[in-house]
PDB file of C-alpha atoms and ligand atoms in Angstrom:
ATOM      1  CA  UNK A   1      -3.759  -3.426 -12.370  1.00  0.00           C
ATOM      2  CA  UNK A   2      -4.719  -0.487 -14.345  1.00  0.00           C
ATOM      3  CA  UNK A   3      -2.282   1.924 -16.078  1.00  0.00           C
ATOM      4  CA  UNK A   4      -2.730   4.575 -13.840  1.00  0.00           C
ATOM      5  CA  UNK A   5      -1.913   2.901 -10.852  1.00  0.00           C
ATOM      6  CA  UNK A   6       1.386   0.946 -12.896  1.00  0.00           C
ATOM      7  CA  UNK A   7       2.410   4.777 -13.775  1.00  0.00           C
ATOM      8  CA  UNK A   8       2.052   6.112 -10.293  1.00  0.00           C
ATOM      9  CA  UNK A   9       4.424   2.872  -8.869  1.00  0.00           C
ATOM     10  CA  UNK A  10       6.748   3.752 -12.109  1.00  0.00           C
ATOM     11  CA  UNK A  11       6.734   7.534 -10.872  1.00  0.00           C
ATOM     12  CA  UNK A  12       7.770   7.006  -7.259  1.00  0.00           C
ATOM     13  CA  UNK A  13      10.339   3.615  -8.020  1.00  0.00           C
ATOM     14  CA  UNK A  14      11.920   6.187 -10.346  1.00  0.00           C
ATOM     15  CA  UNK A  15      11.927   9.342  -7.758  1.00  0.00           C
ATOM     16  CA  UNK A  16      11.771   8.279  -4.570  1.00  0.00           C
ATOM     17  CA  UNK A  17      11.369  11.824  -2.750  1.00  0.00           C
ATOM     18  CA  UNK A  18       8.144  11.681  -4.568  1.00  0.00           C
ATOM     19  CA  UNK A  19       6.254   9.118  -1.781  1.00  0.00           C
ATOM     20  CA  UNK A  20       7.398  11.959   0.991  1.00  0.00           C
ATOM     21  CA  UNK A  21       4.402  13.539  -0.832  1.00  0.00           C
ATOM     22  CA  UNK A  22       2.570  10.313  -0.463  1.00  0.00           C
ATOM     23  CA  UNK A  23       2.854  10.176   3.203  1.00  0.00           C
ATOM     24  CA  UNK A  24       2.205  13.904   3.908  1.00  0.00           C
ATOM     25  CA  UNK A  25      -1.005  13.625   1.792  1.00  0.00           C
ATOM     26  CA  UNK A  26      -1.800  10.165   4.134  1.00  0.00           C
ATOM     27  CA  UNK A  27      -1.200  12.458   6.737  1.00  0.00           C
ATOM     28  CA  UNK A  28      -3.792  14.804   6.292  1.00  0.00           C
ATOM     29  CA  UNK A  29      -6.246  11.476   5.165  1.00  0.00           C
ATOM     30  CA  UNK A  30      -5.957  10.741   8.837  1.00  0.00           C
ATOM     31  CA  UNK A  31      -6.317  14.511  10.042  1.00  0.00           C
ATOM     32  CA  UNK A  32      -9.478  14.446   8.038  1.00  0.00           C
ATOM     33  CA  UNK A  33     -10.834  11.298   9.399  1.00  0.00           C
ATOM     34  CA  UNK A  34      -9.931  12.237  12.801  1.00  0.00           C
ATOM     35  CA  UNK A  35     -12.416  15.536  11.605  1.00  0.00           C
ATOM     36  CA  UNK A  36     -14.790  13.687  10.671  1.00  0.00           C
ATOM     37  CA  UNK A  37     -15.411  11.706  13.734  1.00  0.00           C
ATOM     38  CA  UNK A  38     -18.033  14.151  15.515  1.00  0.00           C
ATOM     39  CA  UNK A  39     -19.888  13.923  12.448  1.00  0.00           C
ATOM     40  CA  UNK A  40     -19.940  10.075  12.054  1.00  0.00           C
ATOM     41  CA  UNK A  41     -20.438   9.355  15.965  1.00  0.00           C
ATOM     42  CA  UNK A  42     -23.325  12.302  15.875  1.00  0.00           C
ATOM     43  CA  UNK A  43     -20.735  14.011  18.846  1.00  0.00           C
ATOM     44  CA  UNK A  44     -21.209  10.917  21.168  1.00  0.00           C
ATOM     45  CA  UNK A  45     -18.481   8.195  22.432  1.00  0.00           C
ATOM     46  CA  UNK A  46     -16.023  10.135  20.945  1.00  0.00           C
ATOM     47  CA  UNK A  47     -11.930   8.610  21.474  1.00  0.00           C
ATOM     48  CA  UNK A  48     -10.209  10.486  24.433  1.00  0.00           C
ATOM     49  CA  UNK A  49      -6.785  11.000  23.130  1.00  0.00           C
ATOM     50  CA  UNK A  50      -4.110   9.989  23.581  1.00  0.00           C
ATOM     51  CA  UNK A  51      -5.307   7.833  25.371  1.00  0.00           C
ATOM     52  CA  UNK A  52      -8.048   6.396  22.960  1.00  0.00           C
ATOM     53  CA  UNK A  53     -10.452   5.492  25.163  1.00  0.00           C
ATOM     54  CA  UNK A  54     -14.452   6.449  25.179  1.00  0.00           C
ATOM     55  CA  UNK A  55     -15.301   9.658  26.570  1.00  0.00           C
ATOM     56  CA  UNK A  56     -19.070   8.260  27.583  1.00  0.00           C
ATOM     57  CA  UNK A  57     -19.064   4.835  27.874  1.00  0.00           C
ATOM     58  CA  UNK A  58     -18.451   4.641  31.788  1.00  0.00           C
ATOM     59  CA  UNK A  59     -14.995   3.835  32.874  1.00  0.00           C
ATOM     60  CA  UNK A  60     -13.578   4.590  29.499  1.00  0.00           C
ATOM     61  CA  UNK A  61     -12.671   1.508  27.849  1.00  0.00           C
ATOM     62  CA  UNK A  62     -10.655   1.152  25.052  1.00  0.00           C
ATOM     63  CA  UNK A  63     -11.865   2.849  21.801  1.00  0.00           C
ATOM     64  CA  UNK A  64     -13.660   2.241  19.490  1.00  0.00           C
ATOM     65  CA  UNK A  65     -16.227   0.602  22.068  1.00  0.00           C
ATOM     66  CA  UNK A  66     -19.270  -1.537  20.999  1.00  0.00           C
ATOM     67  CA  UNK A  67     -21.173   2.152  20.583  1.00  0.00           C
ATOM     68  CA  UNK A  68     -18.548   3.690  18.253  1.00  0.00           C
ATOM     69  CA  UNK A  69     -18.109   0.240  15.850  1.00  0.00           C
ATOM     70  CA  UNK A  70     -22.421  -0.008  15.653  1.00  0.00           C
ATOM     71  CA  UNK A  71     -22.706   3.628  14.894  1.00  0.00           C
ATOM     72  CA  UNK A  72     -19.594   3.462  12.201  1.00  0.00           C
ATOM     73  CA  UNK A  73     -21.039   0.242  10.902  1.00  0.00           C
ATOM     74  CA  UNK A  74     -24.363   1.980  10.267  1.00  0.00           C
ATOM     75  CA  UNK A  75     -22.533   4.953   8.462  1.00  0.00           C
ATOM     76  CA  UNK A  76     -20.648   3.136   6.125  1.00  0.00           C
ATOM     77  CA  UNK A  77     -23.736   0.313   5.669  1.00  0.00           C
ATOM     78  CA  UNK A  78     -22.660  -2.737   2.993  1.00  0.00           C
ATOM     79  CA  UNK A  79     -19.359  -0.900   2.376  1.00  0.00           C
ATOM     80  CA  UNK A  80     -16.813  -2.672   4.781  1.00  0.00           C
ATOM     81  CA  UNK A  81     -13.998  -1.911   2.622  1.00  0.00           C
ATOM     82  CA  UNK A  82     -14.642   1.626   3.201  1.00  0.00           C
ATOM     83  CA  UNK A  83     -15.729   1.416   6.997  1.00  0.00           C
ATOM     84  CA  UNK A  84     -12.377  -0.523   7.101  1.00  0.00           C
ATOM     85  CA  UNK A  85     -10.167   2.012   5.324  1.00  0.00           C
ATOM     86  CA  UNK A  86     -11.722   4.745   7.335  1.00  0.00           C
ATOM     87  CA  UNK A  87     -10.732   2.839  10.868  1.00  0.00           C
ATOM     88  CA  UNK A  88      -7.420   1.957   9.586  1.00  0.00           C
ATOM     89  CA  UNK A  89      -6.442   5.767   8.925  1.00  0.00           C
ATOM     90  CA  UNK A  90      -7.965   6.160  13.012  1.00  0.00           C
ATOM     91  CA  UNK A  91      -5.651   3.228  13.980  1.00  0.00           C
ATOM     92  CA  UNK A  92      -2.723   4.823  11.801  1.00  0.00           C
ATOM     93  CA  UNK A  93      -3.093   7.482  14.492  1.00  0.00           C
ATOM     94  CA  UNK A  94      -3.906   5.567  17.433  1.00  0.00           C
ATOM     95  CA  UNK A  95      -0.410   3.843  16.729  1.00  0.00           C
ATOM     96  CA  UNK A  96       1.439   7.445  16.740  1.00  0.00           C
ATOM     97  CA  UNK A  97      -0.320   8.217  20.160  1.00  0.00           C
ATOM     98  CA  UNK A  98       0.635   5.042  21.804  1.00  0.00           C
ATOM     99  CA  UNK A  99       3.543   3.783  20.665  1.00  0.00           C
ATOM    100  CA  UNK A 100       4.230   1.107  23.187  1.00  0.00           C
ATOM    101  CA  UNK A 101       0.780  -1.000  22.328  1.00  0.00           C
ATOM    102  CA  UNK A 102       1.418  -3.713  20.546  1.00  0.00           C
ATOM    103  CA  UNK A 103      -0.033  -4.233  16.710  1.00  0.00           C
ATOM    104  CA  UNK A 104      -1.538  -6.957  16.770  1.00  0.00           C
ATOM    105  CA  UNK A 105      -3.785  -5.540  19.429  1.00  0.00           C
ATOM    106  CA  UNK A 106      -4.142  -2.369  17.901  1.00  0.00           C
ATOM    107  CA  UNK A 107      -4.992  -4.039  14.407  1.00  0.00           C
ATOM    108  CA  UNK A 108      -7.926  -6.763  16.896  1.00  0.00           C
ATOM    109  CA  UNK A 109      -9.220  -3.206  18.403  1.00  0.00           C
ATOM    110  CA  UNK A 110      -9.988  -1.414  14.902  1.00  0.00           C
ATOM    111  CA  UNK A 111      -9.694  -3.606  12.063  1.00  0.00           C
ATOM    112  CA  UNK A 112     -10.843  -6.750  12.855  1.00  0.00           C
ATOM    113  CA  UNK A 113     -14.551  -6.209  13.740  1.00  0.00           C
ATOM    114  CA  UNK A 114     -14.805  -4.600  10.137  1.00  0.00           C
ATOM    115  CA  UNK A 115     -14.550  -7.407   8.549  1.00  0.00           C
TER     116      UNK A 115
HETATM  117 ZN1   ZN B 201     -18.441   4.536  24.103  1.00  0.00          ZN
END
């Protein structure tokens, strides 16, 4: 662990109002990558929300579909780690706008083909 990131753990153990900043600034990480998302899927099989589900593929199935995860795959290239912590700011979302799906199927629908 490097001393920044020791100091920024010190910093919000000590103040705790301090990771409120934290999670407004994740906030607008996933407002961002939701932004981003024409750009990356080049304005095709885009995620219907709330509903997340494709807006081309036909019958809509659950997003991201086998389009979406090749094109996102071929953005990021050989960096999964980043492909993955792009998707899991989209799932962080996904999980406000349906809050009755489980996790473990939320985290099988965006994380786990990252990997
Ligand atoms: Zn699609």
């Amino acid at each position: 662990m490097n001393d920044w990131l020791i100091n920024r753990m010190r910093s919000l153990q000590a103040d705790p109002a301090r990771s409120t900043g934290g999670a407004m600034m994740n906030a607008r990480t996933v407002a961002r990558c939701i932004e981003a998302l024409p750009h990356r899927l080049g304005d095709t099989h885009l995620p219907d929300r709330p509903a997340w589900t494709c807006q081309t593929c036909p019958d809509g199935p659950p997003w991201p579909c086998s389009p979406a995860r090749t094109r996102l795959a071929e953005a990021y290239g050989p960096d999964r780690s980043g492909l993955a912590t792009y998707v899991n700011a989209l799932l962080f979302a996904a999980a406000g706008d349906l809050p009755r799906a489980p996790a473990v199927e939320l985290h099988e629908r965006f994380i786990s083909w990252t990997k």
